[in-house]
Each structure stands twice: as C-alpha cells, then as structure tokens.
C-alpha cells in the first residue's frame, strides 16, 4: 500500500475510468454522407494522384493477451486455441479498425480471437453490415490490403504485380492504405501496455472494454493535439521492456517513410497476423465480379502518368 491506497482500490478505479470513458465517447463509423466526404477530401489532399474516394483505411492488429483461463474462453463461447494467433505465436484478440488520414479511429470492432483472419473478423463486424446495406455512396470506399476481398466498397491492391499500370495503382493505393499502420503505431506508442500481454486476470470482455476506451482517448488526444513528452516515452519504454511477460518493439518502417513521407514506428510483431484465409468459407474467397471501382482508380493513375518510384540504391 502506498499513499494509503491499496492495489485493489487502484484497479477498481481503473475500471471506473474505463466505464466512464466508454459511456462518454463513441467510435462509430460516420452515418452522415457529408462527414464521409470530408474524410475522403482529407485523404485526397495527401494522395499523389488525388484519389477522392477513400473514406477510411482499414486493417487489423493483434491485441496481445496471456492464454485465457478455460472458464473465460467458455464464457465467450469458444475454446482457448481460438485466441492463438499462429502467425505471431501469441494469444490475443483480432481488432479491426478504420482510421482517417490523421490516424483517428473511425470504427473499431473486436469480436474474434487472434486465430481469426482479418476477413472473417471484418465479415462479422457491424460496419460490414452497414456497408452491405449501402452506407457508402457509390463513389466512396475503404482502402484495405489483400487480407480483404475487393468489392464495390473495398479497394484492395492488385495481387502479383511487377511493374505496369496495376503496380503503379498499388503504389498510389498504399499511400492512403498505410495510414492505418501509422495509426496503430501511434496507438500503441501512446498506450504502451498494448505492447505487452494483457494479464490473464483481466477477462476477455474487460480487455475489449479497455482497448475501446484507449482508442477513444487516442482520438481525443489527436483532437487536442496532445504530444507525449520525450521523457515520459523514455520512462515508459523502460517499464515496457522490463515487463516479465515480454514486450514487442516499435520498429521504424522505411517503406512507410518512403511512400507517405512520414517517419513513424509500428508494432510489426502485432500486425499481419490476420492476413490469411485459413478460416474463410470458400464463398468469401471468391472475388466479386464487380471490379469497376478498382479498374477506374487504376485508369485514373494511368492518366496521371504517376509511376512507382525506383528504390534508391543504398
């Protein structure tokens, strides 16, 4: 006990704060068309070819947890291995998020364990249902990677390209898509506990509530232009790397710096775990025949004569 306050009282206070934040702030994808057009206009301002259709960048990140007790797994209706992300060799939750150009989260969904693919986690989200119901105008879409299926509301890269118009489109597409990776980098840097495993005495529902609260505070900090003092980052780093359950580093990504001219670090060990189709039903894997949106974007890039820059030799 320090300052006359017990550890139990401190932890109880944390959950009071989490509940208060979740009751006071929301993260819901904008229902208003003018708001979505404003998001697309902000993406257009940073696009080398002035793509004006991107109403958010989407990707998944692993929320690292220790192996949940059997009773906790049964309480949410799955077995313990549903939380094991085979690609990252960590237990966790698949967190799907959409961000704007500044890295604010526009939508967040945590409904699947770490074993789930990004595609299945996205398919089960409320946002997917809204998109199927036509929440986006025909000239707007999300930008995602090839963990998702290209459709009328999801623009993904062309697979297996090497030069040519499609590769140039992929480069211009990545300028906007990789903003979500930058958002994840800011998110876990601001809340360093996400670089370590959430203890097993924190239940899965409480973990979800905690992450959503942190995401809402992340948005608030961006809105208020809050900057983390360097001395606090240094102290935080010592606490994180000294965690007995281990930690993941923040890694500088030169490709992001090259593509979007932003120096940032990302938690690579928590990203990309859902980029598989192991659990996806066959009908999910079949691309939709309507490729009109991506074809139009590719033709637009070709009309601007924009090409992927050649990599500089070291």
Short mmCIF file of C-alpha atoms in Angstrom, two decimals:
data_model
loop_
_atom_site.label_atom_id
_atom_site.label_comp_id
_atom_site.label_asym_id
_atom_site.label_seq_id
_atom_site.Cartn_x
_atom_site.Cartn_y
_atom_site.Cartn_z
CA UNK A 1 0.00 0.00 0.00
CA UNK A 2 1.29 3.44 -0.97
CA UNK A 3 -0.24 6.82 -0.16
CA UNK A 4 -2.87 4.96 1.87
CA UNK A 5 -4.39 3.38 -1.27
CA UNK A 6 -4.45 -0.39 -1.79
CA UNK A 7 -3.72 -2.11 -5.11
CA UNK A 8 -7.32 -3.34 -5.15
CA UNK A 9 -8.64 0.20 -4.93
CA UNK A 10 -6.32 1.31 -7.75
CA UNK A 11 -7.51 -1.47 -10.07
CA UNK A 12 -11.14 -0.78 -9.23
CA UNK A 13 -10.58 2.88 -10.06
CA UNK A 14 -9.14 1.91 -13.45
CA UNK A 15 -12.37 0.17 -14.39
CA UNK A 16 -14.43 3.11 -13.18
CA UNK A 17 -12.43 5.28 -15.60
CA UNK A 18 -12.77 2.74 -18.44
CA UNK A 19 -16.54 2.62 -17.97
CA UNK A 20 -16.75 6.41 -17.80
CA UNK A 21 -14.73 6.87 -21.00
CA UNK A 22 -16.81 4.31 -22.87
CA UNK A 23 -20.01 5.96 -21.69
CA UNK A 24 -18.82 9.45 -22.67
CA UNK A 25 -17.20 8.90 -26.08
CA UNK A 26 -18.16 6.92 -29.16
CA UNK A 27 -16.33 5.37 -32.08
CA UNK A 28 -18.93 4.74 -34.76
CA UNK A 29 -18.34 5.00 -38.48
CA UNK A 30 -19.92 8.30 -39.64
CA UNK A 31 -23.53 7.90 -40.73
CA UNK A 32 -23.61 11.33 -42.34
CA UNK A 33 -22.59 11.49 -46.00
CA UNK A 34 -21.07 14.96 -45.64
CA UNK A 35 -18.79 13.66 -42.88
CA UNK A 36 -17.65 10.79 -45.08
CA UNK A 37 -16.99 13.19 -47.97
CA UNK A 38 -14.89 15.31 -45.63
CA UNK A 39 -12.83 12.24 -44.71
CA UNK A 40 -12.34 11.47 -48.40
CA UNK A 41 -11.29 15.08 -49.08
CA UNK A 42 -8.62 14.85 -46.37
CA UNK A 43 -7.24 11.67 -47.94
CA UNK A 44 -7.32 13.34 -51.35
CA UNK A 45 -5.13 16.15 -50.03
CA UNK A 46 -2.28 13.70 -49.30
CA UNK A 47 -2.74 11.49 -52.36
CA UNK A 48 -0.15 11.89 -55.12
CA UNK A 49 -2.87 11.25 -57.72
CA UNK A 50 -5.67 12.95 -55.77
CA UNK A 51 -7.76 9.84 -55.11
CA UNK A 52 -11.06 11.28 -53.89
CA UNK A 53 -12.86 8.06 -52.97
CA UNK A 54 -11.10 6.87 -49.80
CA UNK A 55 -13.45 7.15 -46.83
CA UNK A 56 -11.12 5.31 -44.46
CA UNK A 57 -8.17 2.92 -44.28
CA UNK A 58 -8.77 -0.49 -42.69
CA UNK A 59 -6.55 -3.18 -41.18
CA UNK A 60 -6.27 -5.49 -38.20
CA UNK A 61 -3.97 -5.61 -35.17
CA UNK A 62 -3.49 -8.30 -32.55
CA UNK A 63 -4.41 -7.29 -29.01
CA UNK A 64 -1.92 -9.44 -27.13
CA UNK A 65 -3.22 -11.32 -24.08
CA UNK A 66 -1.95 -14.17 -21.98
CA UNK A 67 -3.63 -17.54 -22.53
CA UNK A 68 -7.13 -17.05 -21.13
CA UNK A 69 -8.33 -19.48 -18.48
CA UNK A 70 -10.65 -22.20 -19.77
CA UNK A 71 -13.64 -20.71 -17.95
CA UNK A 72 -13.05 -17.32 -19.59
CA UNK A 73 -12.90 -18.90 -23.04
CA UNK A 74 -16.06 -20.90 -22.38
CA UNK A 75 -17.79 -17.76 -21.11
CA UNK A 76 -17.45 -16.19 -24.58
CA UNK A 77 -18.36 -19.43 -26.35
CA UNK A 78 -15.03 -20.60 -27.81
CA UNK A 79 -12.10 -22.79 -26.86
CA UNK A 80 -8.74 -21.40 -25.79
CA UNK A 81 -7.00 -22.08 -29.12
CA UNK A 82 -9.34 -19.64 -30.89
CA UNK A 83 -7.24 -16.95 -29.23
CA UNK A 84 -3.92 -18.28 -30.54
CA UNK A 85 -2.55 -16.31 -33.49
CA UNK A 86 -0.41 -18.89 -35.28
CA UNK A 87 1.47 -16.31 -37.32
CA UNK A 88 2.55 -14.31 -34.29
CA UNK A 89 2.70 -17.21 -31.80
CA UNK A 90 0.74 -15.15 -29.31
CA UNK A 91 -2.68 -15.36 -27.72
CA UNK A 92 -4.84 -12.37 -28.44
CA UNK A 93 -7.87 -10.72 -30.00
CA UNK A 94 -8.29 -9.69 -33.61
CA UNK A 95 -9.00 -5.95 -33.58
CA UNK A 96 -10.37 -4.47 -36.80
CA UNK A 97 -10.05 -0.71 -37.16
CA UNK A 98 -10.70 2.02 -39.71
CA UNK A 99 -8.90 5.37 -39.48
CA UNK A 100 -8.89 8.76 -41.14
CA UNK A 101 -5.85 10.49 -42.58
CA UNK A 102 -4.79 11.84 -39.16
CA UNK A 103 -4.88 8.42 -37.53
CA UNK A 104 -8.16 8.91 -35.67
CA UNK A 105 -10.17 5.71 -35.37
CA UNK A 106 -13.46 5.92 -37.23
CA UNK A 107 -14.56 2.40 -36.36
CA UNK A 108 -13.27 -0.42 -34.19
CA UNK A 109 -14.52 -3.98 -33.83
CA UNK A 110 -13.17 -6.70 -31.50
CA UNK A 111 -15.33 -9.80 -31.84
CA UNK A 112 -12.88 -12.57 -32.75
CA UNK A 113 -9.92 -14.30 -31.20
CA UNK A 114 -6.39 -14.00 -32.54
CA UNK A 115 -6.74 -17.17 -34.64
CA UNK A 116 -9.28 -15.46 -36.90
CA UNK A 117 -8.37 -13.98 -40.24
CA UNK A 118 -8.92 -10.28 -40.87
CA UNK A 119 -11.51 -11.26 -43.47
CA UNK A 120 -13.66 -13.29 -41.06
CA UNK A 121 -13.29 -10.68 -38.30
CA UNK A 122 -14.39 -7.97 -40.74
CA UNK A 123 -17.26 -10.06 -42.12
CA UNK A 124 -18.72 -10.33 -38.61
CA UNK A 125 -18.47 -6.63 -37.80
CA UNK A 126 -21.33 -4.16 -37.61
CA UNK A 127 -19.50 -1.99 -40.14
CA UNK A 128 -19.63 -4.79 -42.74
CA UNK A 129 -23.41 -4.95 -42.31
CA UNK A 130 -23.67 -1.19 -42.82
CA UNK A 131 -21.54 -1.40 -45.94
CA UNK A 132 -23.69 -4.21 -47.31
CA UNK A 133 -26.73 -2.02 -46.66
CA UNK A 134 -25.19 0.75 -48.78
CA UNK A 135 -24.00 3.25 -46.17
CA UNK A 136 -21.32 4.46 -48.62
CA UNK A 137 -22.20 6.32 -51.79
CA UNK A 138 -21.07 4.56 -54.98
CA UNK A 139 -18.11 6.92 -55.34
CA UNK A 140 -16.67 6.16 -51.87
CA UNK A 141 -14.92 3.10 -50.44
CA UNK A 142 -12.46 1.84 -47.84
CA UNK A 143 -8.84 1.10 -48.70
CA UNK A 144 -7.60 -2.25 -47.38
CA UNK A 145 -4.85 -4.75 -48.10
CA UNK A 146 -5.20 -8.19 -49.68
CA UNK A 147 -6.45 -9.71 -46.45
CA UNK A 148 -9.83 -8.36 -47.62
CA UNK A 149 -11.89 -9.03 -50.72
CA UNK A 150 -12.02 -6.33 -53.38
CA UNK A 151 -15.59 -5.10 -53.84
CA UNK A 152 -17.70 -2.07 -54.64
CA UNK A 153 -16.93 -0.63 -51.19
CA UNK A 154 -13.43 -2.05 -50.59
CA UNK A 155 -10.48 -1.16 -52.84
CA UNK A 156 -7.56 -3.56 -52.43
CA UNK A 157 -4.23 -3.86 -54.25
CA UNK A 158 -3.86 -6.00 -57.36
CA UNK A 159 -2.06 -9.21 -56.37
CA UNK A 160 1.10 -10.48 -58.03
CA UNK A 161 2.06 -7.34 -59.92
CA UNK A 162 5.52 -6.37 -61.08
CA UNK A 163 5.61 -3.09 -62.92
CA UNK A 164 2.99 -1.62 -65.20
CA UNK A 165 -0.28 0.21 -64.58
CA UNK A 166 -1.52 -2.10 -61.86
CA UNK A 167 1.70 -1.81 -59.87
CA UNK A 168 1.54 1.97 -60.16
CA UNK A 169 -2.01 1.83 -58.82
CA UNK A 170 -0.83 -0.36 -55.94
CA UNK A 171 1.78 2.24 -55.01
CA UNK A 172 -0.73 5.10 -55.02
CA UNK A 173 -3.23 2.96 -53.13
CA UNK A 174 -0.64 2.21 -50.43
CA UNK A 175 -0.10 5.94 -49.87
CA UNK A 176 -3.53 6.06 -48.28
CA UNK A 177 -3.96 2.50 -47.02
CA UNK A 178 -0.85 2.55 -44.86
CA UNK A 179 -2.24 5.40 -42.78
CA UNK A 180 -3.91 2.72 -40.66
CA UNK A 181 -0.49 1.22 -39.91
CA UNK A 182 0.68 4.65 -38.77
CA UNK A 183 -2.44 4.90 -36.61
CA UNK A 184 -1.62 1.59 -34.94
CA UNK A 185 1.92 2.84 -34.34
CA UNK A 186 0.63 5.98 -32.62
CA UNK A 187 -1.92 3.96 -30.68
CA UNK A 188 0.50 1.50 -29.08
CA UNK A 189 3.14 4.17 -28.53
CA UNK A 190 0.63 6.27 -26.61
CA UNK A 191 -0.66 3.26 -24.65
CA UNK A 192 2.45 1.16 -24.10
CA UNK A 193 0.56 -1.56 -22.22
CA UNK A 194 -0.65 -2.77 -25.63
CA UNK A 195 2.95 -3.74 -26.43
CA UNK A 196 2.79 -6.29 -23.63
CA UNK A 197 0.36 -9.11 -22.88
CA UNK A 198 -2.83 -8.16 -21.04
CA UNK A 199 -2.75 -10.26 -17.82
CA UNK A 200 -4.96 -13.35 -17.67
CA UNK A 201 -6.77 -11.99 -14.60
CA UNK A 202 -8.35 -9.40 -16.93
CA UNK A 203 -11.27 -11.15 -18.61
CA UNK A 204 -11.85 -11.02 -22.36
CA UNK A 205 -14.87 -8.67 -22.08
CA UNK A 206 -12.89 -6.34 -19.81
CA UNK A 207 -9.96 -6.41 -22.25
CA UNK A 208 -12.28 -5.36 -25.07
CA UNK A 209 -13.71 -2.54 -22.93
CA UNK A 210 -10.20 -1.40 -22.05
CA UNK A 211 -8.99 -1.31 -25.67
CA UNK A 212 -12.08 0.59 -26.82
CA UNK A 213 -11.57 3.14 -24.06
CA UNK A 214 -7.93 3.60 -25.04
CA UNK A 215 -8.97 4.07 -28.68
CA UNK A 216 -11.43 6.76 -27.69
CA UNK A 217 -8.79 8.54 -25.62
CA UNK A 218 -6.40 8.20 -28.58
CA UNK A 219 -8.91 10.12 -30.72
CA UNK A 220 -9.34 12.74 -28.00
CA UNK A 221 -5.57 13.26 -27.81
CA UNK A 222 -5.36 13.76 -31.58
CA UNK A 223 -8.25 16.24 -31.50
CA UNK A 224 -6.50 18.16 -28.72
CA UNK A 225 -3.09 17.97 -30.48
CA UNK A 226 -1.62 16.31 -27.39
CA UNK A 227 2.09 15.48 -27.66
CA UNK A 228 3.75 12.90 -25.41
CA UNK A 229 6.84 14.38 -23.69
CA UNK A 230 10.05 12.57 -24.63
CA UNK A 231 10.98 11.91 -21.00
CA UNK A 232 7.70 10.08 -20.44
CA UNK A 233 8.28 7.95 -23.54
CA UNK A 234 11.72 7.03 -22.24
CA UNK A 235 10.36 6.05 -18.84
CA UNK A 236 7.50 4.14 -20.45
CA UNK A 237 9.96 2.24 -22.65
CA UNK A 238 11.87 1.04 -19.60
CA UNK A 239 8.69 -0.22 -17.97
CA UNK A 240 7.56 -1.95 -21.17
CA UNK A 241 10.81 -3.71 -21.98
CA UNK A 242 11.13 -4.78 -18.35
CA UNK A 243 7.74 -6.49 -18.34
CA UNK A 244 8.14 -10.08 -17.18
CA UNK A 245 5.72 -11.35 -19.83
CA UNK A 246 7.79 -9.82 -22.61
CA UNK A 247 7.11 -6.96 -25.00
CA UNK A 248 7.13 -6.12 -28.69
CA UNK A 249 9.30 -3.32 -30.11
CA UNK A 250 8.24 -0.34 -32.15
CA UNK A 251 10.13 -0.64 -35.43
CA UNK A 252 10.94 2.14 -37.89
CA UNK A 253 9.36 1.38 -41.26
CA UNK A 254 11.39 2.90 -44.10
CA UNK A 255 8.79 1.83 -46.65
CA UNK A 256 6.11 3.91 -44.93
CA UNK A 257 8.55 6.83 -44.77
CA UNK A 258 9.21 6.45 -48.49
CA UNK A 259 5.59 6.06 -49.54
CA UNK A 260 3.81 8.66 -47.40
CA UNK A 261 6.76 10.79 -46.29
CA UNK A 262 6.04 10.19 -42.61
CA UNK A 263 8.65 8.90 -40.18
CA UNK A 264 6.85 6.51 -37.89
CA UNK A 265 7.33 3.32 -35.93
CA UNK A 266 4.93 0.40 -35.95
CA UNK A 267 4.40 -2.73 -33.82
CA UNK A 268 5.25 -5.19 -36.61
CA UNK A 269 5.01 -8.16 -34.22
CA UNK A 270 1.32 -7.39 -33.67
CA UNK A 271 0.40 -6.66 -37.30
CA UNK A 272 -0.27 -9.02 -40.19
CA UNK A 273 -1.43 -11.92 -38.04
CA UNK A 274 -4.83 -11.98 -39.73
CA UNK A 275 -3.50 -11.97 -43.30
CA UNK A 276 -4.65 -15.48 -44.16
CA UNK A 277 -7.77 -17.25 -45.40
CA UNK A 278 -7.44 -20.41 -43.31
CA UNK A 279 -10.84 -19.97 -41.68
CA UNK A 280 -12.64 -18.24 -44.54
CA UNK A 281 -15.52 -20.10 -46.22
CA UNK A 282 -14.98 -20.63 -49.92
CA UNK A 283 -17.69 -18.16 -50.93
CA UNK A 284 -15.80 -15.44 -49.00
CA UNK A 285 -12.66 -16.07 -51.02
CA UNK A 286 -14.25 -15.59 -54.44
CA UNK A 287 -13.66 -12.01 -55.62
CA UNK A 288 -16.79 -10.20 -56.68
CA UNK A 289 -17.19 -9.81 -60.42
CA UNK A 290 -17.73 -6.06 -59.99
CA UNK A 291 -14.21 -4.66 -60.25
CA UNK A 292 -15.40 -1.36 -61.69
CA UNK A 293 -14.18 0.80 -58.81
CA UNK A 294 -10.62 -0.56 -58.73
CA UNK A 295 -10.40 -0.51 -62.54
CA UNK A 296 -11.49 3.12 -62.54
CA UNK A 297 -8.87 4.01 -59.94
CA UNK A 298 -6.20 2.17 -61.91
CA UNK A 299 -7.19 4.00 -65.10
CA UNK A 300 -7.06 7.29 -63.21
CA UNK A 301 -3.50 6.59 -62.06
CA UNK A 302 -2.52 5.73 -65.62
CA UNK A 303 -3.99 9.01 -66.87
CA UNK A 304 -1.78 10.98 -64.46
CA UNK A 305 1.39 9.18 -65.65
CA UNK A 306 2.28 8.59 -61.99
CA UNK A 307 4.64 5.64 -61.55
CA UNK A 308 6.13 3.83 -58.60
CA UNK A 309 9.44 5.49 -57.77
CA UNK A 310 12.50 3.36 -58.24
CA UNK A 311 14.07 2.24 -54.98
CA UNK A 312 17.25 4.11 -54.22
CA UNK A 313 20.37 2.01 -54.05
CA UNK A 314 21.99 2.11 -50.58
#
